[in-house]
XYZ file of N, CA and C in Angstrom:
699
model
N -71.782 -0.092 41.376
C -71.430 1.072 40.613
C -72.621 1.631 39.826
N -73.294 0.240 39.400
C -74.680 0.255 38.653
C -75.041 1.055 39.057
N -75.709 1.008 40.281
C -76.780 1.683 41.035
C -76.828 3.134 41.251
N -75.402 3.565 41.469
C -75.045 4.818 41.806
C -75.309 5.616 40.214
N -75.022 4.795 38.919
C -74.800 5.585 37.850
C -76.020 5.899 37.302
N -76.977 5.160 37.763
C -78.519 5.137 37.465
C -79.189 5.818 38.317
N -78.514 6.063 39.392
C -79.371 6.911 40.459
C -79.033 8.819 40.300
N -77.653 8.721 39.686
C -77.246 9.548 38.669
C -77.860 10.209 37.466
N -77.998 9.101 36.924
C -78.885 9.387 35.703
C -80.112 9.887 36.065
N -80.724 9.186 36.809
C -82.466 9.581 36.587
C -81.940 11.133 37.590
N -81.317 11.338 38.324
C -81.642 12.573 39.275
C -81.298 13.799 38.436
N -80.678 13.461 37.047
C -80.093 14.489 35.931
C -81.496 14.906 35.053
N -81.751 13.756 35.102
C -83.236 13.740 33.773
C -84.414 14.654 34.729
N -84.370 14.029 35.820
C -85.392 14.915 36.658
C -85.416 16.211 37.034
N -84.188 16.807 36.533
C -84.481 18.403 36.387
C -84.921 18.730 35.172
N -84.792 18.090 34.416
C -85.669 18.505 33.252
C -86.898 18.076 33.287
N -87.251 17.014 33.870
C -88.438 16.452 33.638
C -89.318 17.428 34.587
N -88.884 18.062 36.023
C -89.381 18.744 37.082
C -89.426 20.550 36.277
N -88.662 20.639 35.869
C -88.778 21.961 35.310
C -89.538 22.117 34.376
N -90.192 21.002 32.819
C -91.306 21.134 32.395
C -92.198 20.893 32.955
N -92.256 20.504 33.817
C -93.991 20.456 34.370
C -94.338 21.822 35.373
N -93.274 22.353 35.731
C -93.029 23.194 36.815
C -93.315 24.535 36.124
N -92.649 24.835 34.762
C -92.236 25.745 34.398
C -93.226 25.952 32.666
N -93.256 25.038 32.517
C -94.105 24.846 30.688
C -95.300 24.509 30.939
N -95.739 24.789 29.694
C -97.063 24.149 29.371
C -96.972 22.905 28.284
N -95.936 22.895 27.674
C -96.056 21.634 27.094
C -94.408 21.403 26.832
N -94.139 19.873 26.175
C -92.720 19.845 26.400
C -92.046 20.837 25.203
N -90.522 21.106 25.693
C -89.511 21.451 24.824
C -88.309 20.860 24.975
N -87.648 20.704 23.742
C -86.552 19.601 24.321
C -85.216 21.115 25.219
N -85.340 22.199 24.199
C -84.190 22.892 25.039
C -84.221 23.072 26.189
N -85.498 23.073 26.303
C -86.389 23.427 27.974
C -85.894 22.098 28.965
N -86.207 21.203 28.580
C -85.385 20.149 29.087
C -84.137 19.552 29.620
N -83.436 19.634 28.250
C -82.076 19.881 28.792
C -81.267 20.563 29.189
N -81.376 21.971 29.224
C -81.175 23.062 29.862
C -81.924 23.200 31.329
N -82.863 22.706 31.753
C -83.212 22.305 33.261
C -82.381 20.766 33.804
N -82.053 20.175 32.814
C -81.349 18.834 33.389
C -79.821 19.230 33.911
N -79.473 20.320 32.926
C -78.388 20.585 33.626
C -78.041 21.917 34.759
N -78.973 22.932 34.530
C -79.292 23.569 35.497
C -79.440 22.943 36.820
N -80.271 21.997 37.139
C -80.643 21.631 38.385
C -79.578 20.631 38.768
N -79.014 19.972 38.034
C -77.938 18.564 38.180
C -77.449 18.885 39.807
N -76.657 20.089 39.517
C -75.439 20.019 40.711
C -76.675 20.588 41.789
N -77.442 21.343 42.073
C -78.668 21.535 42.773
C -79.357 20.383 43.780
N -79.498 19.545 42.617
C -80.497 18.088 43.093
C -79.313 17.360 43.626
N -78.201 17.237 43.207
C -77.009 16.254 43.908
C -76.773 16.844 45.091
N -76.478 17.730 45.472
C -76.535 18.624 46.855
C -77.712 18.530 47.963
N -78.930 18.451 47.405
C -80.026 18.144 48.167
C -79.966 16.531 48.163
N -79.762 15.519 47.460
C -79.463 13.943 47.331
C -78.532 14.104 48.832
N -77.701 14.679 48.705
C -76.690 13.818 49.594
C -76.937 14.627 50.991
N -78.158 15.711 51.250
C -78.357 16.175 52.756
C -79.907 15.257 52.964
N -80.353 14.547 51.346
C -81.561 13.424 52.398
C -81.035 12.467 52.884
N -79.713 11.963 52.635
C -79.415 10.815 52.821
C -79.490 10.675 54.751
N -79.380 11.951 55.739
C -79.320 11.504 56.800
C -81.006 11.580 56.997
N -81.886 12.082 56.265
C -83.485 12.247 56.186
C -83.917 10.775 56.314
N -83.597 10.407 55.127
C -84.274 8.829 55.373
C -83.650 8.021 56.051
N -82.173 8.341 56.707
C -81.687 7.306 57.861
C -82.660 7.320 59.065
N -82.731 8.543 59.484
C -83.580 8.949 60.521
C -84.942 8.454 60.299
N -85.589 8.308 59.184
C -86.761 7.864 59.153
C -87.215 6.184 59.388
N -85.803 5.748 58.676
C -86.025 4.423 58.637
C -85.568 3.862 59.965
N -84.795 4.448 60.836
C -84.692 3.842 62.472
C -85.353 3.502 62.790
N -87.111 3.879 62.541
C -88.188 3.549 63.321
C -88.517 1.937 62.973
N -87.841 1.589 61.641
C -88.216 0.181 61.286
C -87.641 -0.194 62.160
N -86.019 -0.148 62.705
C -85.080 -0.775 63.684
C -86.190 -1.265 65.222
N -86.569 0.100 65.319
C -87.395 -0.059 66.774
C -88.651 -1.024 66.587
N -89.232 -1.179 65.771
C -90.491 -1.433 65.447
C -89.798 -3.325 65.570
N -88.950 -3.570 65.471
C -88.592 -4.901 65.159
C -88.109 -5.404 66.447
N -87.791 -4.662 67.246
C -87.343 -4.855 68.760
C -88.230 -5.069 69.670
N -89.645 -4.573 69.285
C -90.916 -4.858 70.317
C -91.196 -5.810 70.686
N -91.377 -6.836 69.950
C -91.923 -8.182 70.541
C -90.451 -8.916 71.667
N -89.203 -8.685 71.446
C -88.449 -8.517 72.624
C -88.938 -7.808 73.791
N -89.679 -7.105 74.042
C -89.936 -6.542 75.188
C -90.940 -7.301 76.179
N -91.763 -8.095 74.770
C -92.558 -9.280 75.848
C -91.845 -10.329 75.700
N -91.226 -10.645 74.992
C -91.015 -12.249 74.829
C -89.579 -12.397 75.234
N -88.961 -11.183 75.110
C -87.296 -11.300 75.659
C -86.557 -12.198 74.478
N -85.297 -12.907 74.142
C -85.338 -13.870 73.558
C -85.762 -14.893 72.546
N -86.839 -15.418 73.453
C -87.600 -16.195 73.128
C -88.921 -15.862 72.057
N -89.046 -15.260 71.270
C -90.165 -14.847 70.278
C -90.861 -15.816 69.393
N -91.853 -16.181 69.711
C -92.754 -17.286 69.024
C -92.422 -17.274 67.994
N -92.839 -18.097 67.188
C -92.345 -17.822 65.176
C -93.697 -17.257 64.728
N -95.356 -17.457 65.464
C -95.991 -16.744 64.643
C -96.209 -14.912 64.712
N -95.636 -14.288 66.167
C -95.369 -13.403 66.374
C -94.708 -12.627 65.249
N -93.382 -13.529 65.086
C -91.855 -13.051 64.508
C -92.541 -13.100 62.987
N -93.500 -14.023 62.453
C -93.934 -13.653 61.059
C -95.011 -12.630 60.796
N -95.353 -12.332 61.646
C -96.647 -11.244 61.744
C -95.965 -9.799 61.840
N -94.808 -9.558 63.089
C -93.827 -8.590 62.811
C -93.281 -8.395 61.688
N -92.809 -9.271 60.987
C -91.878 -8.781 59.837
C -93.095 -8.813 58.683
N -94.068 -9.427 58.322
C -95.167 -8.446 57.901
C -94.882 -7.241 57.670
N -95.501 -7.011 59.420
C -95.880 -5.230 59.454
C -94.536 -4.425 59.257
N -93.326 -5.107 59.399
C -92.109 -4.143 58.989
C -91.965 -4.270 57.608
N -92.111 -4.845 56.971
C -92.031 -4.829 55.351
C -92.980 -3.635 54.978
N -94.538 -3.707 55.738
C -95.430 -2.496 55.382
C -94.961 -1.455 55.140
N -94.464 -1.183 57.004
C -93.546 0.055 57.497
C -92.644 0.368 56.568
N -91.626 -0.574 56.239
C -90.600 0.115 55.740
C -90.878 0.601 54.096
N -91.688 0.127 53.764
C -92.225 0.821 52.272
C -93.076 1.646 52.275
N -93.804 1.884 53.719
C -94.455 3.616 53.761
C -93.520 4.549 54.395
N -92.401 4.290 54.848
C -91.434 5.215 55.022
C -90.460 5.362 53.928
N -90.340 4.282 53.215
C -89.390 4.894 51.869
C -90.407 5.828 51.102
N -91.864 5.644 51.293
C -92.613 6.656 49.965
C -92.672 7.948 51.028
N -93.018 7.911 51.939
C -92.806 9.333 52.576
C -91.293 10.148 52.621
N -90.160 9.666 52.425
C -89.103 9.975 52.319
C -88.861 10.434 51.216
N -89.367 9.455 49.974
C -89.000 10.119 48.666
C -89.877 11.324 48.290
N -90.866 11.448 48.923
C -92.281 12.399 48.487
C -91.697 13.606 49.071
N -90.944 13.414 50.291
C -90.250 14.393 51.015
C -89.278 15.137 49.791
N -88.703 13.752 49.544
C -87.438 14.650 48.041
C -88.221 15.076 46.891
N -88.755 14.535 46.247
C -89.686 15.180 45.299
C -90.109 16.966 45.665
N -90.775 16.643 46.568
C -91.272 18.280 47.259
C -90.317 19.295 46.930
N -89.400 18.826 47.668
C -88.066 19.635 47.761
C -87.511 19.920 46.934
N -87.267 19.123 45.644
C -86.812 19.345 44.130
C -87.861 20.495 43.501
N -89.005 20.341 43.755
C -89.897 21.029 43.055
C -90.308 22.495 43.591
N -89.885 22.574 44.790
C -89.597 23.511 45.891
C -88.076 24.384 44.913
N -87.227 23.606 44.908
C -85.876 24.148 44.243
C -86.317 24.872 42.619
N -87.173 24.219 42.034
C -87.079 24.525 40.226
C -88.202 25.745 40.446
N -89.307 26.007 40.989
C -90.285 27.097 41.256
C -89.957 28.286 41.789
N -88.799 28.154 42.562
C -88.258 29.015 43.478
C -86.885 29.616 43.227
N -86.381 28.757 41.877
C -85.072 28.834 41.521
C -83.961 28.809 42.773
N -83.982 28.197 44.137
C -83.216 27.952 44.992
C -82.291 27.124 44.897
N -80.987 27.830 45.494
C -80.137 26.419 45.575
C -79.881 26.189 46.317
N -80.124 26.701 47.404
C -80.151 26.122 49.154
C -80.645 24.936 49.535
N -79.920 23.997 49.437
C -80.382 22.220 49.802
C -81.173 21.961 50.824
N -80.459 22.760 51.992
C -81.169 22.160 53.601
C -82.423 23.275 53.464
N -82.635 24.525 52.696
C -83.848 25.107 52.844
C -85.008 24.501 52.103
N -84.406 23.794 50.858
C -85.397 22.993 50.334
C -85.942 22.112 50.946
N -85.175 20.953 51.333
C -85.515 20.105 52.596
C -86.813 20.763 53.427
N -86.252 21.592 54.039
C -87.192 21.912 55.166
C -88.761 22.520 54.660
N -88.178 22.896 53.576
C -89.749 23.550 52.966
C -90.235 22.233 52.323
N -89.881 21.289 51.734
C -90.403 19.846 50.900
C -91.053 19.209 52.429
N -90.419 19.217 53.604
C -91.200 18.204 54.768
C -91.999 18.821 55.155
N -92.043 20.731 54.879
C -92.782 21.075 55.770
C -94.727 21.645 54.903
N -94.024 21.379 53.686
C -95.238 20.544 52.745
C -95.795 19.754 52.999
N -95.108 18.342 52.828
C -95.542 16.949 53.090
C -96.273 17.020 54.570
N -95.810 18.011 55.680
C -96.389 17.598 56.980
C -97.443 18.553 57.272
N -97.753 19.303 56.460
C -98.875 20.148 56.276
C -100.007 19.837 55.482
N -100.091 18.916 54.816
C -100.720 18.210 53.305
C -100.292 16.622 53.444
N -100.223 15.940 54.744
C -99.776 14.526 54.728
C -100.807 13.360 54.277
N -102.010 13.826 54.323
C -102.533 12.664 53.978
C -103.094 12.733 51.968
N -103.065 13.689 51.803
C -102.813 13.661 50.199
C -101.233 13.860 49.196
N -100.877 14.205 49.935
C -99.541 14.157 49.344
C -99.108 12.462 49.154
N -98.841 11.985 50.414
C -98.406 10.722 50.632
C -99.517 9.823 50.315
N -100.716 9.760 50.278
C -101.747 8.809 49.298
C -101.264 9.233 48.153
N -101.015 10.016 47.166
C -100.539 9.675 45.778
C -99.173 9.242 45.431
N -98.040 9.506 46.526
C -97.014 8.689 46.562
C -97.328 7.154 46.436
N -97.769 6.888 47.426
C -98.557 5.466 47.836
C -98.919 4.908 46.717
N -99.928 5.775 46.019
C -100.527 4.725 44.979
C -99.835 4.470 43.795
N -98.896 5.431 43.425
C -97.744 5.050 42.463
C -96.629 3.780 43.101
N -96.391 4.155 44.080
C -95.850 3.018 44.848
C -96.693 1.347 44.644
N -97.817 1.310 44.904
C -98.531 0.011 45.206
C -98.357 -0.343 43.578
N -98.575 0.790 42.114
C -99.201 0.721 40.405
C -97.892 0.243 40.643
N -96.359 0.327 40.859
C -95.015 -0.169 40.524
C -95.149 -1.691 41.252
N -95.371 -1.990 42.524
C -95.607 -3.553 42.671
C -96.198 -3.989 41.967
N -97.346 -3.602 41.664
C -98.247 -4.017 41.075
C -98.025 -5.026 39.596
N -97.133 -3.764 39.037
C -96.406 -4.043 37.654
C -95.020 -4.879 38.143
N -94.377 -4.952 38.715
C -93.334 -6.114 38.744
C -93.962 -7.582 39.249
N -94.998 -7.494 39.921
C -95.754 -8.745 40.343
C -96.783 -9.288 38.834
N -96.481 -8.522 38.295
C -97.120 -8.934 37.074
C -96.060 -9.549 35.813
N -94.780 -8.364 35.801
C -93.924 -9.114 34.871
C -93.043 -9.879 35.313
N -93.001 -9.916 36.810
C -91.936 -11.222 37.288
C -92.255 -12.984 36.746
N -93.545 -12.987 36.540
C -94.013 -14.201 36.318
C -93.571 -14.825 34.745
N -94.180 -13.349 33.601
C -94.038 -13.722 32.515
C -92.496 -13.911 32.060
N -91.682 -12.594 32.931
C -90.395 -13.041 32.645
C -89.760 -14.356 33.072
N -90.204 -14.808 33.589
C -89.136 -15.988 34.201
C -89.882 -16.847 33.830
N -91.187 -17.090 32.637
C -92.084 -17.986 31.909
C -90.858 -18.123 30.186
N -90.344 -16.966 30.208
C -89.801 -16.645 28.940
C -88.497 -17.621 29.371
N -88.019 -18.693 29.340
C -86.621 -19.171 29.552
C -86.480 -20.394 28.814
N -86.976 -20.622 27.893
C -86.465 -21.467 26.474
C -85.298 -20.615 25.593
N -84.086 -22.215 25.348
C -83.079 -20.926 24.854
C -83.479 -21.169 23.356
N -83.758 -19.936 23.057
C -84.384 -19.945 21.574
C -84.497 -18.586 21.342
N -84.051 -18.425 19.836
C -83.772 -16.200 19.410
C -85.250 -15.980 19.913
N -85.835 -16.724 19.217
C -87.221 -15.730 19.312
C -87.652 -15.275 20.954
N -87.413 -16.610 21.914
C -87.830 -16.218 23.360
C -86.831 -15.012 24.069
N -85.611 -14.971 23.631
C -84.781 -13.746 23.831
C -85.122 -12.877 23.412
N -85.415 -12.710 22.066
C -86.059 -11.137 21.427
C -87.313 -10.949 22.422
N -88.255 -11.754 22.384
C -89.666 -11.729 23.471
C -89.471 -11.018 24.941
N -88.564 -11.880 25.494
C -87.727 -11.194 26.943
C -87.233 -10.012 26.533
N -86.287 -9.840 25.903
C -85.981 -8.238 25.622
C -87.307 -7.274 25.502
N -87.783 -7.429 24.540
C -89.087 -6.313 24.469
C -89.765 -6.254 25.405
N -90.295 -7.273 26.109
C -91.083 -7.326 27.510
C -90.219 -6.067 28.047
N -88.750 -6.573 28.666
C -87.884 -5.809 29.479
C -88.504 -4.190 29.554
N -87.608 -4.285 27.967
C -87.704 -2.767 27.520
C -89.663 -2.411 27.937
N -90.458 -2.522 27.244
C -91.776 -2.508 27.725
C -92.364 -1.688 29.073
N -91.597 -3.091 30.119
C -91.445 -2.982 31.538
C -91.132 -1.526 32.076
N -89.802 -1.093 31.419
C -88.993 -0.319 31.677
C -89.735 1.200 31.285
N -90.177 1.299 30.165
C -90.973 2.152 29.688
C -91.841 2.405 30.370
N -92.780 1.367 31.107
C -94.492 1.464 31.573
C -93.522 2.459 32.968
N -92.706 2.162 33.593
C -92.710 1.899 35.060
C -91.753 3.424 34.558
N -91.163 3.633 33.969
C -90.627 5.604 33.897
C -92.113 6.216 33.419
N -92.942 6.052 32.902
C -93.936 6.308 32.431
C -95.416 6.438 34.177
N -94.974 5.753 34.487
C -95.643 6.245 36.271
C -94.761 7.110 37.013
N -93.699 7.295 36.437
C -92.468 8.198 37.607
C -92.765 9.852 36.914
N -92.931 9.715 35.678
C -93.435 11.059 35.173
C -94.615 11.731 35.430
N -95.713 10.303 35.613
C -97.020 10.828 35.767
C -97.114 11.536 37.455
N -96.214 10.391 38.303
C -96.036 11.054 39.847
C -95.518 12.678 40.024
N -94.174 12.558 38.818
C -93.711 14.177 39.164
C -95.056 14.893 38.930
N -95.703 14.665 37.614
C -96.686 15.826 36.675
C -97.602 15.737 37.897
N -98.441 15.209 38.461
C -99.242 15.222 39.946
C -98.555 15.463 40.676
N -97.234 15.265 41.308
C -97.147 16.616 42.463
C -96.373 17.913 42.172
N -96.438 18.175 41.063
C -96.349 18.835 40.681
C -97.574 20.484 40.905
N -98.483 19.714 40.409
C -99.796 20.089 40.400
C -100.704 20.457 41.361
N -99.767 19.402 42.233
C -100.657 19.490 43.819
C -99.826 20.331 44.490
N -98.619 20.581 44.544
C -98.202 21.869 44.888
C -98.551 23.022 44.605
N -98.862 23.049 43.580
C -99.212 24.664 43.043
C -100.669 24.533 43.716
N -101.161 23.621 43.486
C -102.702 24.314 44.295
C -102.938 23.752 45.338
N -102.097 23.714 46.312
C -102.241 23.378 47.549
C -101.103 24.753 48.361
N -100.973 25.390 47.224
C -100.293 26.912 47.976
C -99.117 26.580 48.308
N -98.350 25.615 47.646
C -96.730 25.758 47.876
C -96.140 26.859 47.458
N -94.599 27.321 48.063
C -94.186 28.451 47.453
C -93.582 28.399 45.751
N -94.028 29.358 45.144
C -93.417 29.277 44.318
C -92.988 30.662 43.494
N -92.598 31.758 44.278
C -91.963 32.720 44.205
C -90.540 32.625 43.789
N -90.197 33.046 42.710
C -88.226 32.730 42.438
C -87.607 33.670 43.054
N -86.549 32.854 43.793
C -85.936 34.087 44.445
C -84.826 34.985 43.566
N -84.947 34.220 42.159
C -83.946 34.959 41.457
C -84.386 34.489 39.877
N -84.283 35.374 38.645
C -84.704 35.060 37.599
C -84.312 33.985 36.635
N -85.041 33.331 36.032
C -84.451 32.337 35.036
C -83.665 33.060 33.968
N -82.137 33.460 34.066
C -81.759 33.752 32.984
C -81.803 33.678 31.789
N -81.622 32.515 31.737
C -81.339 31.806 30.629
C -82.852 31.963 29.865
N -83.693 32.275 30.456
C -85.047 32.187 29.943
C -85.159 33.789 29.591
N -84.785 34.491 29.925
C -84.836 36.114 29.431
C -84.262 36.081 27.779
N -85.089 36.616 26.581
C -84.847 36.930 25.723
C -83.232 38.204 25.514
N -82.229 37.663 25.110
C -81.276 38.922 24.975
C -80.771 39.415 23.559
N -79.605 39.913 23.097
C -79.669 40.577 22.282
C -80.356 41.613 21.490
N -79.455 42.057 20.441
C -80.522 43.539 19.759
C -81.358 43.082 19.174
N -82.020 42.152 19.224
C -83.775 41.557 18.762
C -84.184 41.790 19.527
N -84.300 41.829 21.084
C -84.851 42.284 22.267
C -85.244 43.828 22.314
N -86.563 44.320 22.379
C -86.653 45.530 22.270
C -87.707 45.907 23.446
N -88.302 44.682 23.826
C -89.503 44.762 24.754
C -89.317 45.359 26.254
N -90.255 45.220 27.526
C -90.239 45.979 28.359
C -90.489 44.436 29.852
N -90.564 44.955 30.944
C -90.230 43.135 31.688
C -92.128 42.312 31.247
N -93.077 43.376 30.984
C -94.038 42.591 30.833
C -94.023 41.792 29.778
N -92.970 41.572 29.186
C -92.874 40.672 27.631
C -91.868 39.438 28.720
N -91.718 39.510 29.649
C -90.634 38.612 29.972
C -92.005 37.112 30.323
N -90.599 35.923 30.237
C -91.327 34.730 30.263
C -92.326 34.331 31.450
N -93.325 33.857 31.617
C -93.853 33.578 32.683
C -92.975 32.992 33.916
N -92.094 32.012 33.654
C -91.303 31.771 34.453
C -90.624 32.309 35.407
N -90.366 33.579 35.098
C -89.809 34.442 35.675
C -90.684 35.770 36.648
N -91.900 35.074 36.656
C -92.947 36.107 37.189
C -93.101 35.687 38.698
């Protein structure tokens, strides 16, 4: 239950983050929370449709584990099993990076085009990643490795802080909060980098419909189409 709630919270906040990176030049709290609410339903539908795509990618991991049995049958040597397990760990991590990179670019497509269609967004996201595979996956994999290194640095320090004293408990809490802040900074940096890469490499950005809540309204607005915000262009 906690994992599901955490995933939903991240999905909600990612709408605001992507809308800021894609449509704004600087942070604005109103635009951020507006983006969170506007894209949460779309991202949720996208996440549900994304599950089968990730499952299909991860099926190759199971097939990889069956390769030694083709040569040795049920009596696979321990050394072979050891190296195959190591290759599977790397391959599984690589597949997860590819899957979530596709998910990120599908969300970017939704934000930049204001599209509500989850299936179309997944197709566009997958197409963009496959067309620019080396650059998109390298960027995602770099931040994945940074996260792994962060865990490897955090875990031994956290394990060492196990003395039953108030000072140690406070230090552990502060360390954990610092770890979470750095980890979220990595994620935001990845979102910003992916959004910029999507724009620079010619990803689709023409909105299917204008962002109505970005358009000035009321008696105070007496401009013309040239006065509309850049996000509606």
